[in-house]
mmCIF file of C-alpha atoms and ligand atoms in Angstrom:
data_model
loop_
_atom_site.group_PDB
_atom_site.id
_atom_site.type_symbol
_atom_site.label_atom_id
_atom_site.label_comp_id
_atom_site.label_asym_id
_atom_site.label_seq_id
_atom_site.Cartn_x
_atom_site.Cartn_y
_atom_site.Cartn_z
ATOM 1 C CA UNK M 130 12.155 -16.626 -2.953
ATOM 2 C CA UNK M 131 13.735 -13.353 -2.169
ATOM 3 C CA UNK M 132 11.242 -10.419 -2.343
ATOM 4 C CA UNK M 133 12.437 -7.133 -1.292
ATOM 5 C CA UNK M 134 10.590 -5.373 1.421
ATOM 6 C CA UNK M 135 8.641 -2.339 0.284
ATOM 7 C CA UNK M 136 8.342 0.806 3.380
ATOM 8 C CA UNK M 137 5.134 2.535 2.114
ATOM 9 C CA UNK M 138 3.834 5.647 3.783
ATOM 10 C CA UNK M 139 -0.197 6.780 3.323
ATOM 11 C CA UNK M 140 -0.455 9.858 4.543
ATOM 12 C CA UNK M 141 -4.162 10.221 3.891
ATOM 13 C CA UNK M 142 -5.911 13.459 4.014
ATOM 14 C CA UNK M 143 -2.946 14.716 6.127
ATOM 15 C CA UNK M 144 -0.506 17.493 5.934
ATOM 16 C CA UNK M 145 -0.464 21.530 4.220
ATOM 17 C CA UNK M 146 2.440 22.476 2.328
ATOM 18 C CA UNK M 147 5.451 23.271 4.998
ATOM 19 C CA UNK M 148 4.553 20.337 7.502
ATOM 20 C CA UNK M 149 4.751 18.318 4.459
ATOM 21 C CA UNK M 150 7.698 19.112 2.835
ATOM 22 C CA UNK M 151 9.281 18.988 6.183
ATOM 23 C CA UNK M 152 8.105 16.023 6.592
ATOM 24 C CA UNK M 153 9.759 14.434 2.995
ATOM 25 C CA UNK M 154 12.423 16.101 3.719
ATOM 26 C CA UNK M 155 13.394 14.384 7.189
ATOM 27 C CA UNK M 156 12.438 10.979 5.674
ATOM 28 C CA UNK M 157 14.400 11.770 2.693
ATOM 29 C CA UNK M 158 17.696 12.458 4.671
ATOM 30 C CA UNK M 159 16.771 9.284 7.197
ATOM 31 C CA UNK M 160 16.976 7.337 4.408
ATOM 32 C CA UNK M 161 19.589 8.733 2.304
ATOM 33 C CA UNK M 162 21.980 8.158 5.137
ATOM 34 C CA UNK M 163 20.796 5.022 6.717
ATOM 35 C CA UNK M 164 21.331 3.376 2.999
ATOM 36 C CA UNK M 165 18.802 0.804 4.608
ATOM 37 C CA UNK M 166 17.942 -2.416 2.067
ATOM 38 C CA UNK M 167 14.291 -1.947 1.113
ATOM 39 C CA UNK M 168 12.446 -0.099 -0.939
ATOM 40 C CA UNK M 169 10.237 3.009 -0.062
ATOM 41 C CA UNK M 170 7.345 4.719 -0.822
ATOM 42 C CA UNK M 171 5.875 7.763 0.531
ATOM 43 C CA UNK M 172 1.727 8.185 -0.767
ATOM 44 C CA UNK M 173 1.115 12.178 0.119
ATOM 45 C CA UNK M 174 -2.426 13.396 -0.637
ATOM 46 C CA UNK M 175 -2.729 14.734 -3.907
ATOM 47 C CA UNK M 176 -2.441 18.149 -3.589
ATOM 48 C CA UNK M 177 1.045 17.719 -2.462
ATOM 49 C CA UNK M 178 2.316 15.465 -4.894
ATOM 50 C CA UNK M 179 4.470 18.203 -6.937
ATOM 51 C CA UNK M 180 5.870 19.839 -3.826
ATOM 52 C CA UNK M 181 7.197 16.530 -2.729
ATOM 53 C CA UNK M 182 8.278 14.955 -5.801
ATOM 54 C CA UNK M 183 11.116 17.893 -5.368
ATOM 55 C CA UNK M 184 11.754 16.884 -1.955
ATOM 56 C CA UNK M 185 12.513 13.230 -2.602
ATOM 57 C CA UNK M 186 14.885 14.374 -5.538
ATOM 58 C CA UNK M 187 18.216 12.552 -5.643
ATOM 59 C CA UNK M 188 16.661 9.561 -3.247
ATOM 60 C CA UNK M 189 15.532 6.159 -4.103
ATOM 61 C CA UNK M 190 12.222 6.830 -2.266
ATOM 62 C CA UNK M 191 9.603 6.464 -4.987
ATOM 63 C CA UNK M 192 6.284 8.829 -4.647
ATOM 64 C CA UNK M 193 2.952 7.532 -5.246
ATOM 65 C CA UNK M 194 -0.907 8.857 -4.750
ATOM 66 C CA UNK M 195 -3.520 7.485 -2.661
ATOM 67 C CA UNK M 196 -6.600 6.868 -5.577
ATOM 68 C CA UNK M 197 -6.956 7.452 -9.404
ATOM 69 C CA UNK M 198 -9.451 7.043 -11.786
ATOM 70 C CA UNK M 199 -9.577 4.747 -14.660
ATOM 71 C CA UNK M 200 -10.279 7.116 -17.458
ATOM 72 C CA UNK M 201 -7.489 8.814 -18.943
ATOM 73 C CA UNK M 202 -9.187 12.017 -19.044
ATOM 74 C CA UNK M 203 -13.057 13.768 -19.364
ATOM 75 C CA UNK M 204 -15.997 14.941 -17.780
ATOM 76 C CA UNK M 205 -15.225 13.511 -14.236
ATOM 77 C CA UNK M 206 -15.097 16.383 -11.735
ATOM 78 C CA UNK M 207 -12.208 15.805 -9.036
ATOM 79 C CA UNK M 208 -10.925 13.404 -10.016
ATOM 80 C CA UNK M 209 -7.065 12.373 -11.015
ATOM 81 C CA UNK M 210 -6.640 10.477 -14.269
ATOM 82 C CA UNK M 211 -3.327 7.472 -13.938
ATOM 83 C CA UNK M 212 -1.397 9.940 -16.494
ATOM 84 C CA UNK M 213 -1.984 13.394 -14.699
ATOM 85 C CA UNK M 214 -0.123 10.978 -11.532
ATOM 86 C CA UNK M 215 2.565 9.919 -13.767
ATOM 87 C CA UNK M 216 2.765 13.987 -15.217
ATOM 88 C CA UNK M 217 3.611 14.813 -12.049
ATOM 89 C CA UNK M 218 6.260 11.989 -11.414
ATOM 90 C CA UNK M 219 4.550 9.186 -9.602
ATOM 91 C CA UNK M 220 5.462 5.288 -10.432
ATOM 92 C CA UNK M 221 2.594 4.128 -7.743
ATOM 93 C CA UNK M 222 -0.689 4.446 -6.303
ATOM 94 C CA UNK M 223 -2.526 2.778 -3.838
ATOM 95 C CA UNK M 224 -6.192 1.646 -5.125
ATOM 96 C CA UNK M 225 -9.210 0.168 -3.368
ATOM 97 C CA UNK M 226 -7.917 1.176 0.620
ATOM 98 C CA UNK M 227 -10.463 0.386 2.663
ATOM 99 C CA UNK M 228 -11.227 3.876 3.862
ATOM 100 C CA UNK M 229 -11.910 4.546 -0.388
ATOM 101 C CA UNK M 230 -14.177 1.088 0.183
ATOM 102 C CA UNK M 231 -16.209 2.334 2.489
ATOM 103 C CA UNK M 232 -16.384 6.080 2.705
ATOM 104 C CA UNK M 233 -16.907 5.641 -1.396
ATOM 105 C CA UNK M 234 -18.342 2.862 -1.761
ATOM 106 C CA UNK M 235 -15.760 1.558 -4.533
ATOM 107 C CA UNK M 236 -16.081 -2.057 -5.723
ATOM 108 C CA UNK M 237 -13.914 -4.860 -6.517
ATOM 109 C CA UNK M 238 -15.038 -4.208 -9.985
ATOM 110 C CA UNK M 239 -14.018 -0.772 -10.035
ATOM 111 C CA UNK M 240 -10.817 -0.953 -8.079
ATOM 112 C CA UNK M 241 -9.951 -3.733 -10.694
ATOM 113 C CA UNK M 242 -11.004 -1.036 -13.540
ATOM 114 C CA UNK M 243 -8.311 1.665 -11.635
ATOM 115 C CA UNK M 244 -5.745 -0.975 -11.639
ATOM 116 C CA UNK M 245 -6.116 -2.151 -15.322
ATOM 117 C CA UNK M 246 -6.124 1.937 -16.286
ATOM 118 C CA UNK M 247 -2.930 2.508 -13.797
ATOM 119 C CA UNK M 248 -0.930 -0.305 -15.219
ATOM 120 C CA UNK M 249 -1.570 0.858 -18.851
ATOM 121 C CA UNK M 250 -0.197 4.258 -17.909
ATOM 122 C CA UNK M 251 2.738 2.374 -16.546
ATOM 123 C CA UNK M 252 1.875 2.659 -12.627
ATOM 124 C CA UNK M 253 2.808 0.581 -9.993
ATOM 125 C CA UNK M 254 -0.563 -0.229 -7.646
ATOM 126 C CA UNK M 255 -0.976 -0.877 -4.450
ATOM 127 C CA UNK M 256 -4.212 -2.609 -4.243
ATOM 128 C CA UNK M 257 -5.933 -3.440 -0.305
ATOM 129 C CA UNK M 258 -7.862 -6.057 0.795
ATOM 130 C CA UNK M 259 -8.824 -6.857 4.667
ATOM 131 C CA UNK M 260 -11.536 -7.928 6.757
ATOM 132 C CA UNK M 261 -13.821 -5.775 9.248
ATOM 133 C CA UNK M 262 -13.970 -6.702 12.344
ATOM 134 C CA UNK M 263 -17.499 -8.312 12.170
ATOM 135 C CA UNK M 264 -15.951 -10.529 9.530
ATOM 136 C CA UNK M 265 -13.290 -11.324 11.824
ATOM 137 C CA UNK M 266 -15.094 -12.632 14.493
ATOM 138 C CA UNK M 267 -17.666 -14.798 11.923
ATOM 139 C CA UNK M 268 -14.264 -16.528 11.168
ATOM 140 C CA UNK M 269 -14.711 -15.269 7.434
ATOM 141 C CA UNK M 270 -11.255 -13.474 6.909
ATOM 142 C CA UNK M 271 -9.422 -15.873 4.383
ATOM 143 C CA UNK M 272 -13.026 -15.711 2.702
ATOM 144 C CA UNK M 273 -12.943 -12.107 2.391
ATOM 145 C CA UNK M 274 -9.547 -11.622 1.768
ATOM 146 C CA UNK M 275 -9.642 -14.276 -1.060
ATOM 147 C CA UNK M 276 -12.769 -12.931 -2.538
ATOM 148 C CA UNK M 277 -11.100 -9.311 -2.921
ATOM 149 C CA UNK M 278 -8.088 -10.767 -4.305
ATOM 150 C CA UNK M 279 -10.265 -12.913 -6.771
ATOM 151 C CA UNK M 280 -12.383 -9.788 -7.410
ATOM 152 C CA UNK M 281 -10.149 -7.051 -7.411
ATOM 153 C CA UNK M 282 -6.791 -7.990 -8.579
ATOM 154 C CA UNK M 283 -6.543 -7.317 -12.281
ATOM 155 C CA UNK M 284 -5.689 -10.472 -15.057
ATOM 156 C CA UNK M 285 -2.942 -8.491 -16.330
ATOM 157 C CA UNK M 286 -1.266 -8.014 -12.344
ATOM 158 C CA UNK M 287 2.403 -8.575 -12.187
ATOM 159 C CA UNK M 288 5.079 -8.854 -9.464
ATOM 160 C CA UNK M 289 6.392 -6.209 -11.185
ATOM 161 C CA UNK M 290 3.242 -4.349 -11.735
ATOM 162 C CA UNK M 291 1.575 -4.884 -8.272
ATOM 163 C CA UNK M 292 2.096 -4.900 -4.896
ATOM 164 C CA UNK M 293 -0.537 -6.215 -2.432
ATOM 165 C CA UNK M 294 -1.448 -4.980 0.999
ATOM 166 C CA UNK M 295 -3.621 -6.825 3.576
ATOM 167 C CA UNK M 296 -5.297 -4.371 5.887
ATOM 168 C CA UNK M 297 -7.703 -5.774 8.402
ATOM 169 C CA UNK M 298 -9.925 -2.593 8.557
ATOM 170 C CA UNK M 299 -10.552 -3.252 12.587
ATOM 171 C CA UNK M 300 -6.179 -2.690 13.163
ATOM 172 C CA UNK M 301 -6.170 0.680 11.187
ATOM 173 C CA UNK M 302 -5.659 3.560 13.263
ATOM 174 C CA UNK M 303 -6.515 1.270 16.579
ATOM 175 C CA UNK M 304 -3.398 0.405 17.891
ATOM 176 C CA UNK M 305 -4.674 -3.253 17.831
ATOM 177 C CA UNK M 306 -2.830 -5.912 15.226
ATOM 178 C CA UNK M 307 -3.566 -9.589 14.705
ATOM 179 C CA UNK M 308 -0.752 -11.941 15.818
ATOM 180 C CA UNK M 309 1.848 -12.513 14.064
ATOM 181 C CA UNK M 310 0.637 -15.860 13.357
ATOM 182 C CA UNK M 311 -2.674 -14.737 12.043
ATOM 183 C CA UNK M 312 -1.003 -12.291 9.551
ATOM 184 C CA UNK M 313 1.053 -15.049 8.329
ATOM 185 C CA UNK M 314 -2.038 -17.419 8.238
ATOM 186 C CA UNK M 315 -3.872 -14.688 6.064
ATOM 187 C CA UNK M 316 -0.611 -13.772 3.981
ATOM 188 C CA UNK M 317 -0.038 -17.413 2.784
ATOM 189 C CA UNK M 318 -3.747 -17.837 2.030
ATOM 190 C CA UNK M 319 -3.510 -14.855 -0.074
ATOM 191 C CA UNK M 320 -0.322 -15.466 -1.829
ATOM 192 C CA UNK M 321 -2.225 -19.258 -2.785
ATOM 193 C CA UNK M 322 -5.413 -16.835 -3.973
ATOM 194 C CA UNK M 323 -2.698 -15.340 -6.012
ATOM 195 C CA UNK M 324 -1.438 -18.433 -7.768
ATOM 196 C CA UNK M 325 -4.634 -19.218 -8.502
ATOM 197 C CA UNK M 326 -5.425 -15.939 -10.221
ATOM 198 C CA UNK M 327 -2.192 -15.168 -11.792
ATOM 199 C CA UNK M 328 -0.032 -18.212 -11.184
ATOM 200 C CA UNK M 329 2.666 -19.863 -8.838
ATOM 201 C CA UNK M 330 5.484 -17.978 -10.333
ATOM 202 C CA UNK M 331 3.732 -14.606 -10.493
ATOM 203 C CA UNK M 332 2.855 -14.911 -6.660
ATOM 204 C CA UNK M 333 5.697 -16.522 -5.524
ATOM 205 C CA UNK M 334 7.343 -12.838 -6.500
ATOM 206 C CA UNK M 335 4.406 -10.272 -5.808
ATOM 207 C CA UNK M 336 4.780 -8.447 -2.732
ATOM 208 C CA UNK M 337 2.222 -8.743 -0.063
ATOM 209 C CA UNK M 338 2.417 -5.777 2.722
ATOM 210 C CA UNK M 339 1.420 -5.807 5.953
ATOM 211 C CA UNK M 340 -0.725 -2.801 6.934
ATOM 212 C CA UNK M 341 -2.500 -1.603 10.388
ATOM 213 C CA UNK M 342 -1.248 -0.208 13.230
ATOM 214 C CA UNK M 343 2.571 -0.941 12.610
ATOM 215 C CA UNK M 344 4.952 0.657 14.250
ATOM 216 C CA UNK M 345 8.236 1.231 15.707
ATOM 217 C CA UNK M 346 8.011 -1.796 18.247
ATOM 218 C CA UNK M 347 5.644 -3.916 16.694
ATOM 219 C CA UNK M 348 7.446 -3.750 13.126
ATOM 220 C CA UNK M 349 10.089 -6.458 14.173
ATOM 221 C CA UNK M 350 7.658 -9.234 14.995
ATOM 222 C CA UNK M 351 5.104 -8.498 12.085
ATOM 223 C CA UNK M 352 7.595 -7.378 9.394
ATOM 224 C CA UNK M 353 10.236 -10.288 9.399
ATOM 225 C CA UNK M 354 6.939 -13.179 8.611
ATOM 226 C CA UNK M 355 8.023 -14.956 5.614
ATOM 227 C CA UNK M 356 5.136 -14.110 3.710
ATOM 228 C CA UNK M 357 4.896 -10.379 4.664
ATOM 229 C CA UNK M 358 7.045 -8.203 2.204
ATOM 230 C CA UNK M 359 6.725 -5.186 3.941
ATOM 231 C CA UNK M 360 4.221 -2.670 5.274
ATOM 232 C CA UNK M 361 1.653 0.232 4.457
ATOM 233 C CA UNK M 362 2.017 2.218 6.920
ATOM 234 C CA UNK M 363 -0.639 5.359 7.934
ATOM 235 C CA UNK M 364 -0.388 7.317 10.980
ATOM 236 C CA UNK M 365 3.686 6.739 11.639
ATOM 237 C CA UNK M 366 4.303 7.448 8.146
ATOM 238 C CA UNK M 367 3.734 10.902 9.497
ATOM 239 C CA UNK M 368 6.747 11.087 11.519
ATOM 240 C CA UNK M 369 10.107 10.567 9.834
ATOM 241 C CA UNK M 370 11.694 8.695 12.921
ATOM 242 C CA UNK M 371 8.847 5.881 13.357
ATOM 243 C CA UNK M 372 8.814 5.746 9.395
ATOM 244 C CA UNK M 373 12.277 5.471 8.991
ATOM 245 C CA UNK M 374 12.608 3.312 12.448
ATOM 246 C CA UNK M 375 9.890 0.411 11.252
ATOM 247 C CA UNK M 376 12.076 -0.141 8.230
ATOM 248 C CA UNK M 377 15.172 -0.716 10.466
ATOM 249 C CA UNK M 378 13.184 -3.018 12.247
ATOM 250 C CA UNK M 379 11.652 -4.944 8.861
ATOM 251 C CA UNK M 380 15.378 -6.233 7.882
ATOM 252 C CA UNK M 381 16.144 -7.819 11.536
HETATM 253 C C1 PEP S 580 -3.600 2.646 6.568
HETATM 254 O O1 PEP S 580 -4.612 3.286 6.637
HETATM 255 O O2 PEP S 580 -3.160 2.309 5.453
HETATM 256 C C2 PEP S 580 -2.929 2.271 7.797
HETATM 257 C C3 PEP S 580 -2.264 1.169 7.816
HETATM 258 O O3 PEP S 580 -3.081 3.119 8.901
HETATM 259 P P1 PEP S 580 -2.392 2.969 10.353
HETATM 260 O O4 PEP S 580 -0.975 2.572 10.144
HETATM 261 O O5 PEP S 580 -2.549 4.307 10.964
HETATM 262 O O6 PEP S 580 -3.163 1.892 11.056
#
């Protein structure tokens, strides 16, 4: 089964307007001239979303947000309904990171409430799941991972529709990474969650993503697993070089 990699940049709670566009503008030329085989995604936070749609104008990089909330619109101060994302010329958004987990205490209930109301307003997600490092060391990470996938991941999820990312919360923003055998351990065991949730055929094609800590010279090793379709990317998805030199390195 042939999935195409996915290059998705979260740039969290980074960035003003100039370093920004700057920013989407570097990554946009990278790419534009590198003509490299995988999709991308850049995830800016939301207040940036308009500027940057402009910048990625004429590329193939698709722009997504970082949360949204289910309801369509209402009495919900700050927050982002799935159709003002799409207004301002999203096709994805990343639900249920594990920063959004924790600092907001969101649920596998909600998240799979944001990814039911994203798909109706024809959004891709990007939905997380990983383990903390307690979990880690108890051994409980397929557990965990399973259980959020079970939990989280909405009955009407397509490979078209949704894209996965596994995010052990103890490699993001460390510098540390599992081995590439452990990411492909957890991977497979998610993709079988996956067929048991939405099918063989529907998880044979959904793409699972890789996220924590990659970079530059750790993208080759992690990037090329067969079950790992790609990679969510956070702090070097703030320079255009590492961005743009991870997804070289995902297609060796
Ligand atoms: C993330 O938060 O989605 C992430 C993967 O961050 P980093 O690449 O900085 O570990």
């Amino acid at each position: 089964m042939v999935r195409k990699k996915l290059i998705a940049g979260n740039w969290k709670m980074n960035c003003l307007t100039a370093e920004g566009t700057e920013l989407a503008k570097a990554v946009a030329a990278q790419v534009k001239a590198e003509k490299l085989a995988c999709d991308f995604l850049v995830c800016p936070p939301f207040t940036l979303l308009g500027a940057i749609k402009k910048c990625l104008r004429g590329t193939k990089i698709a722009l997504g947000a970082q949360d949204v909330h289910f309801a369509d619109k209402g009495a919900h101060t700050g927050d982002i309904s799935p159709l003002m994302l799409t207004d301002l010329g999203c096709s994805y958004v990343i639900i249920g990171h594990s920063e959004r987990r924790v600092d907001h205490f969101e649920s596998n209930e909600l998240i799979k409430q944001k990814a039911v109301a994203a798909h109706k307003a024809g959004l891709k997600t990007v939905i997380c799941i990983g383990e903390t490092g307690a979990e880690r060391d108890a051994g409980k990470t397929i557990k965990v991972c399973q259980d959020e996938i079970f939990g989280s991941v909405p009955e009407d999820a397509s490979a078209q529709n949704t894209v996965i990312a596994y995010e052990p919360i103890w490699a993001i923003g460390t510098g540390k990474t599992p081995t590439a055998a452990d990411v492909e351990d957890v991977h497979a065991a998610v993709r079988a969650a996956l067929a048991k949730k939405l099918g063989k055929a529907t998880a044979n094609k959904m793409r699972i993503l890789y996220g924590g800590s990659v970079k530059p010279n750790n993208a080759a090793e992690l990037l090329n697993l067969p079950d790992v379709d790609g990679a969510l990317i956070g702090g070097a998805s703030l320079k255009a070089d590492d961005f743009v030199a991870i997804a070289r390195n995902a297609l060796k």
